[in-house]
PDB file of C-alpha atoms in Angstrom:
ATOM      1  CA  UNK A   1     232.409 153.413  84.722  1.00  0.00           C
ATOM      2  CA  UNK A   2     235.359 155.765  84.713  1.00  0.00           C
ATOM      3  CA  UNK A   3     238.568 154.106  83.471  1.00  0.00           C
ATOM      4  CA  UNK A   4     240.802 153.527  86.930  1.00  0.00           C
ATOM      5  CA  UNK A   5     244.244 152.919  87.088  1.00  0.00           C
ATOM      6  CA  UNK A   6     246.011 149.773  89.257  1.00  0.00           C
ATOM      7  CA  UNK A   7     249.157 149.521  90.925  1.00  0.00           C
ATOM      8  CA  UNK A   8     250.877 148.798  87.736  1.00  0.00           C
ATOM      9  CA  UNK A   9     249.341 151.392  86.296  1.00  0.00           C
ATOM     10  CA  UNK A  10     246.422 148.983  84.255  1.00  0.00           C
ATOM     11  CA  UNK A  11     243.103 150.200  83.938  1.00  0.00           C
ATOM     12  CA  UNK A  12     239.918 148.293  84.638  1.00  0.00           C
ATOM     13  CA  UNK A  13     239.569 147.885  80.814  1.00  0.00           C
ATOM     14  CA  UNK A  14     243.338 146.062  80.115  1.00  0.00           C
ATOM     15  CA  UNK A  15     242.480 143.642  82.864  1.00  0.00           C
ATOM     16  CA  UNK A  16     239.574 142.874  81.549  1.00  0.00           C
ATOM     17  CA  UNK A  17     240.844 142.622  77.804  1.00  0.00           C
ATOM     18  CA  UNK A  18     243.683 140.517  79.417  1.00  0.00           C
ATOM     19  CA  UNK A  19     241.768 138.205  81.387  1.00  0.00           C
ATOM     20  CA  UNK A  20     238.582 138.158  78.968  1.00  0.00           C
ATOM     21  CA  UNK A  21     238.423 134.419  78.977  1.00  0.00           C
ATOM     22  CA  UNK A  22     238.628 133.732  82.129  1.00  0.00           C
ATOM     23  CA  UNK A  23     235.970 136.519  83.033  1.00  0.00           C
ATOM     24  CA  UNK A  24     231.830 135.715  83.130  1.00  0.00           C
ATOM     25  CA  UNK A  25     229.989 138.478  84.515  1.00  0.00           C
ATOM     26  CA  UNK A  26     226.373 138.060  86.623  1.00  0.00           C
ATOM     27  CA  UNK A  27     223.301 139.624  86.433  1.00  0.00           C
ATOM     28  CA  UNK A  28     220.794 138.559  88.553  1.00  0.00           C
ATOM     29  CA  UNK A  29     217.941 141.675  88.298  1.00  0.00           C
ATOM     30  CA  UNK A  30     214.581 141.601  89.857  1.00  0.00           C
ATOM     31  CA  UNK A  31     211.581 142.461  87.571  1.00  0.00           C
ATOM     32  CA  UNK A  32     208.801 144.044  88.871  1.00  0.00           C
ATOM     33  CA  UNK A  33     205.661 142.759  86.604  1.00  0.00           C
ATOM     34  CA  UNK A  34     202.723 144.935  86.068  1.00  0.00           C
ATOM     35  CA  UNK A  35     200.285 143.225  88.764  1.00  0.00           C
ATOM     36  CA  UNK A  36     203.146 144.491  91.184  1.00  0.00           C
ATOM     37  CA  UNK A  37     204.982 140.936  91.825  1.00  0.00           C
ATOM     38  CA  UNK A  38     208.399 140.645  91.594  1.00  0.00           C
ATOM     39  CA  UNK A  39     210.197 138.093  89.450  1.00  0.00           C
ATOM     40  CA  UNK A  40     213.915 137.391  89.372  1.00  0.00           C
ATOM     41  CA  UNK A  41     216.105 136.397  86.200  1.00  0.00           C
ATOM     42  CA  UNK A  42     219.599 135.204  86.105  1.00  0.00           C
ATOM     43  CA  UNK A  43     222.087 135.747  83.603  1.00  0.00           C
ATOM     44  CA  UNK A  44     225.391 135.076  82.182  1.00  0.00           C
ATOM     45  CA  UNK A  45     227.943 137.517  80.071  1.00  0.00           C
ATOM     46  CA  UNK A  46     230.987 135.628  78.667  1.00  0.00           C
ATOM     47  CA  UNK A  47     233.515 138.544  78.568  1.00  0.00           C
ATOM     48  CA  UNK A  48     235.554 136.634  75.738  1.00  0.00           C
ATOM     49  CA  UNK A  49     233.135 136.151  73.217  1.00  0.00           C
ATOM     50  CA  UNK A  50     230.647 138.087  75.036  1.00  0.00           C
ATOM     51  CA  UNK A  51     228.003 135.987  74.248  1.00  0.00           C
ATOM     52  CA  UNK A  52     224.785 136.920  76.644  1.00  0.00           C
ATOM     53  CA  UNK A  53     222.819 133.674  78.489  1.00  0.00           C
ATOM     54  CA  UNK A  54     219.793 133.629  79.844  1.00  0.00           C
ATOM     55  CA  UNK A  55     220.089 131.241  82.787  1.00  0.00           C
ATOM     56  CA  UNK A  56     216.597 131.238  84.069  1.00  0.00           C
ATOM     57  CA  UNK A  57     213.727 133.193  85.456  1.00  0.00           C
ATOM     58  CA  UNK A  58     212.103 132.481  89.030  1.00  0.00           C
ATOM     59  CA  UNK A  59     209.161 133.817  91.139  1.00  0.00           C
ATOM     60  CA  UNK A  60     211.649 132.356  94.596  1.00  0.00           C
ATOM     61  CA  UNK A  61     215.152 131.665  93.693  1.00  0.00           C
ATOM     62  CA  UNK A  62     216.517 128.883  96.039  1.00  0.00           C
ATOM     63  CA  UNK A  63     220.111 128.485  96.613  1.00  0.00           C
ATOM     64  CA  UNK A  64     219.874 124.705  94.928  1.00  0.00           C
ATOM     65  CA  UNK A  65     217.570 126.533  91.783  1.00  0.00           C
ATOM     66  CA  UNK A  66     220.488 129.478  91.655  1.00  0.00           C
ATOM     67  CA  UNK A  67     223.579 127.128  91.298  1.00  0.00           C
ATOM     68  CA  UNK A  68     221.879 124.765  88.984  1.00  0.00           C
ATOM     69  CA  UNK A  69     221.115 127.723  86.817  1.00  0.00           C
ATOM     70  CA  UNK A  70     224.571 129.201  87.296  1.00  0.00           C
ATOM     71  CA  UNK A  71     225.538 125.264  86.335  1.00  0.00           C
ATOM     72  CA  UNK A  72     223.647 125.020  82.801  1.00  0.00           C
ATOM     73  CA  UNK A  73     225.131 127.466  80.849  1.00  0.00           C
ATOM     74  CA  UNK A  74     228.707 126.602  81.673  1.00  0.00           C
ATOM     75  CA  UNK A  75     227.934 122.870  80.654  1.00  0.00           C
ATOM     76  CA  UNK A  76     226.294 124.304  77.504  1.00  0.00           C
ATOM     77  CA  UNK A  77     229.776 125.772  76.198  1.00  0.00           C
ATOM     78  CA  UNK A  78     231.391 123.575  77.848  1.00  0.00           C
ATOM     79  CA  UNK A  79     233.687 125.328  79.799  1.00  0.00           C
ATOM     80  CA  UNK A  80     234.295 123.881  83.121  1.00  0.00           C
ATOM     81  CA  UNK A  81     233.537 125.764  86.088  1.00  0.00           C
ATOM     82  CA  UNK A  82     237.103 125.553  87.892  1.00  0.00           C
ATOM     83  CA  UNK A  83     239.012 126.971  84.476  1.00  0.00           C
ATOM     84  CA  UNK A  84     236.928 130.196  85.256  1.00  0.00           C
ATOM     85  CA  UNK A  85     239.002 132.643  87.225  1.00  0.00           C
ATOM     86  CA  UNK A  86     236.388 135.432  87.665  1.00  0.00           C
ATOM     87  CA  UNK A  87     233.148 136.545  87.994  1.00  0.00           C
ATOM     88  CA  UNK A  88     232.116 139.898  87.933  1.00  0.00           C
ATOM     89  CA  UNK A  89     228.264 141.281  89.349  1.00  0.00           C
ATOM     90  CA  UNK A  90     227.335 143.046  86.054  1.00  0.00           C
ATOM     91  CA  UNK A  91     224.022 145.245  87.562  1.00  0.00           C
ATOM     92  CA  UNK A  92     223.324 146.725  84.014  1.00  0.00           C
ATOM     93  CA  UNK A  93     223.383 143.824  81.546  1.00  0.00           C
ATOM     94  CA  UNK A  94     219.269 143.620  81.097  1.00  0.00           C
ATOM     95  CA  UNK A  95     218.527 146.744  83.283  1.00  0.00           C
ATOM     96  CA  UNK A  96     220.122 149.607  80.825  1.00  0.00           C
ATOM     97  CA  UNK A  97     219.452 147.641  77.259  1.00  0.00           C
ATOM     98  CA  UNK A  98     216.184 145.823  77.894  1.00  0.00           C
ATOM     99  CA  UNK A  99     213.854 146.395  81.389  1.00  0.00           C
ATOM    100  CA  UNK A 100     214.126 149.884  81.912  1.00  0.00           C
ATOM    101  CA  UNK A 101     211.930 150.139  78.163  1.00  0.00           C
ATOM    102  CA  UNK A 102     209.934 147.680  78.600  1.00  0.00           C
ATOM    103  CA  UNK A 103     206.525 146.856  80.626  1.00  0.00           C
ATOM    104  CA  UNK A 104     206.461 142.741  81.592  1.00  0.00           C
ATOM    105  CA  UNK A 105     203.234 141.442  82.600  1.00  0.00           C
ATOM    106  CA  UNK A 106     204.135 138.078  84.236  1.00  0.00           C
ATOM    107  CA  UNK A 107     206.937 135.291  84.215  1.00  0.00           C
ATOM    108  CA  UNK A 108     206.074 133.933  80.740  1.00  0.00           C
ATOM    109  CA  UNK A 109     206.033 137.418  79.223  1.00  0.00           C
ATOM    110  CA  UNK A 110     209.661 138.098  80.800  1.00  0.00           C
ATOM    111  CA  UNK A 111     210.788 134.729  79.279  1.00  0.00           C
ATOM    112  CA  UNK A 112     209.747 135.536  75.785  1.00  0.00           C
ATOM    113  CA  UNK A 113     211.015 139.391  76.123  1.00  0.00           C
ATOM    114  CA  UNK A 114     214.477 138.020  77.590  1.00  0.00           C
ATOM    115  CA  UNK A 115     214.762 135.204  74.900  1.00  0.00           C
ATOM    116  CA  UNK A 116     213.948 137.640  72.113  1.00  0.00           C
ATOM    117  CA  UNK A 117     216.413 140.116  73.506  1.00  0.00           C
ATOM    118  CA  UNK A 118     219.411 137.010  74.052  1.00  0.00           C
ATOM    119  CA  UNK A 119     218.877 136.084  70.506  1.00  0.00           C
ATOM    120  CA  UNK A 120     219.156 139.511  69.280  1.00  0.00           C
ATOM    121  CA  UNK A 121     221.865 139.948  71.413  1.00  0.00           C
ATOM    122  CA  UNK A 122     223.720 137.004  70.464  1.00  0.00           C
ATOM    123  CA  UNK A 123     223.306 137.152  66.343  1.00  0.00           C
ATOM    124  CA  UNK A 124     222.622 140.313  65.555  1.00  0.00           C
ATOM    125  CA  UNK A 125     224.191 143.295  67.684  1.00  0.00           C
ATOM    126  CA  UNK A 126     227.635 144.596  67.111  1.00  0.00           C
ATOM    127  CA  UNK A 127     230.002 144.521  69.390  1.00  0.00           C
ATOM    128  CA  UNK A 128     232.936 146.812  69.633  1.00  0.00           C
ATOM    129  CA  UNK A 129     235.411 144.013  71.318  1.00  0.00           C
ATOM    130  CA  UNK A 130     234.286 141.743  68.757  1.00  0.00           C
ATOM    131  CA  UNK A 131     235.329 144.230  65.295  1.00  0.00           C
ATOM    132  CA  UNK A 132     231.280 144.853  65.223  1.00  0.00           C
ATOM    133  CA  UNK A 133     230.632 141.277  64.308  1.00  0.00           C
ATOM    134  CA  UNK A 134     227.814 139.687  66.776  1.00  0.00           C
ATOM    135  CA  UNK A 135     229.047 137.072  69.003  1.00  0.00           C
ATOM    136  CA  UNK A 136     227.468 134.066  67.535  1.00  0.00           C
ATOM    137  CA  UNK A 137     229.963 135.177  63.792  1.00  0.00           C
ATOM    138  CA  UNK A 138     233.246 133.996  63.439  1.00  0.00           C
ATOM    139  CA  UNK A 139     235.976 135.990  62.351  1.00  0.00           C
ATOM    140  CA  UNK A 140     235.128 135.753  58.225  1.00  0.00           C
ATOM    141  CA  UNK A 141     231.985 137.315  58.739  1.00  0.00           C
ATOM    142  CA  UNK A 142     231.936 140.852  57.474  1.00  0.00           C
ATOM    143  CA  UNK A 143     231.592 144.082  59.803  1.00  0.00           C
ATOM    144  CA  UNK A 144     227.603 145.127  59.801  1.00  0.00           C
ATOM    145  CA  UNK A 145     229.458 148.344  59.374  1.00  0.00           C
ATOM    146  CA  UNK A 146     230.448 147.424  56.172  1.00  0.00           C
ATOM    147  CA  UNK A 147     229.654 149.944  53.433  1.00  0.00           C
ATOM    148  CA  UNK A 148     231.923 149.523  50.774  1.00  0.00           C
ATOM    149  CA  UNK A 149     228.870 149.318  48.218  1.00  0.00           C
ATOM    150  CA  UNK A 150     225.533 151.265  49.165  1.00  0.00           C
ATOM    151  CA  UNK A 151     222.905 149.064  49.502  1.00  0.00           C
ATOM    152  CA  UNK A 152     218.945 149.339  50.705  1.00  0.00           C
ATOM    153  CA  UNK A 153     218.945 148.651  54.641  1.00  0.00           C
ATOM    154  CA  UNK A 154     215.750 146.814  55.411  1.00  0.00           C
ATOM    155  CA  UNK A 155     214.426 147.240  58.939  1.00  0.00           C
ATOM    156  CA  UNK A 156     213.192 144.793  61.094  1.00  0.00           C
ATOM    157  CA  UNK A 157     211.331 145.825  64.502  1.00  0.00           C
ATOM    158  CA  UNK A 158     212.245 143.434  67.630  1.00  0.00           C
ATOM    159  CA  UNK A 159     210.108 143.712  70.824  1.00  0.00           C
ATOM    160  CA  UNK A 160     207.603 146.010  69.510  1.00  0.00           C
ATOM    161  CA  UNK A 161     210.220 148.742  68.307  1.00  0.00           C
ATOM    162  CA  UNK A 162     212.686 148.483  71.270  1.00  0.00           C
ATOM    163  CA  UNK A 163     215.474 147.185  69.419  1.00  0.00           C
ATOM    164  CA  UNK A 164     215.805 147.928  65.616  1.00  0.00           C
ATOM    165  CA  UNK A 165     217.801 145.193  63.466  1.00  0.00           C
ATOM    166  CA  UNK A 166     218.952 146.492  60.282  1.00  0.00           C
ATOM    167  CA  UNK A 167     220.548 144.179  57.187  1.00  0.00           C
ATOM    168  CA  UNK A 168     221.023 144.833  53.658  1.00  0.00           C
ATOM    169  CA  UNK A 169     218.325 143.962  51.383  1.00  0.00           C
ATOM    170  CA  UNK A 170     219.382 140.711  48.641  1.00  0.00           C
TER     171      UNK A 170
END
């Protein structure tokens, strides 16, 4: 998205930097499986520590099935619902990193692909806002861009070769 400047002469990124706690963008995709049904997931981005849930996955999402989901993963981090001030329709959060590559062949195969893709997501890919520390490492954790010492990089393959995790061997 081209950086856009506001009124006060902010940019779509500064608000979002400013407000990243506050902020919890949606994704709610369809997935067309290979026997030509259509599934639907929901998902959750916190902008802050941009941690990536995986609310659910539905053949017909109801209105009551869509707020409990929407519900769950705000009671999970506990963060109550009324101290969030935004929420942003994110249409490429699985899309771009994880459905355009891959072929799903009915609701359970989409839940294991999207809970192997959270977890990666969550504790092991770097993120730029987050010093390229993955969002479930605190602060003390080193960089995975650390290479003060060369080391061996062992590589492990996630969903078939999709996503490629790399760590330093012991």
């Amino acid at each position: 998205m081209p950086e856009q400047a506001g009124p006060a002469g902010d940019t779509w990124r500064d608000f979002l930097t400013s407000q990243a706690e506050a902020v919890i963008a949606c994704d709610f995709p369809h997935i067309d499986l290979a026997s030509l049904r259509r599934i639907y997931a929901l998902v959750f981005l916190e902008h802050g520590p941009r941690r990536l849930h995986v609310a659910g996955v539905t053949v017909h999402p109801t209105v009551q099935w869509t707020a409990q989901q929407a519900r769950n993963p705000a009671l999970e981090v506990g963060v109550r619902l009324e101290s969030l001030c935004f929420v942003i329709r994110d249409r490429e959060t699985l899309r771009r990193g994880l459905l355009d590559h891959v072929l799903i062949w009915n609701e359970t195969h989409a839940r294991h692909v999207l809970d192997v893709y959270a977890r990666h997501y969550n504790g092991h890919r770097p993120h730029q806002a987050r010093g390229q520390r993955p969002p479930l490492t605190d602060s003390r954790t080193a960089p995975l861009t650390d290479s003060s010492t060369p080391r061996r990089l062992l590589q492990t393959r996630v969903l078939g070769g999709l996503i490629n995790v790399y760590r330093h061997a012991a």
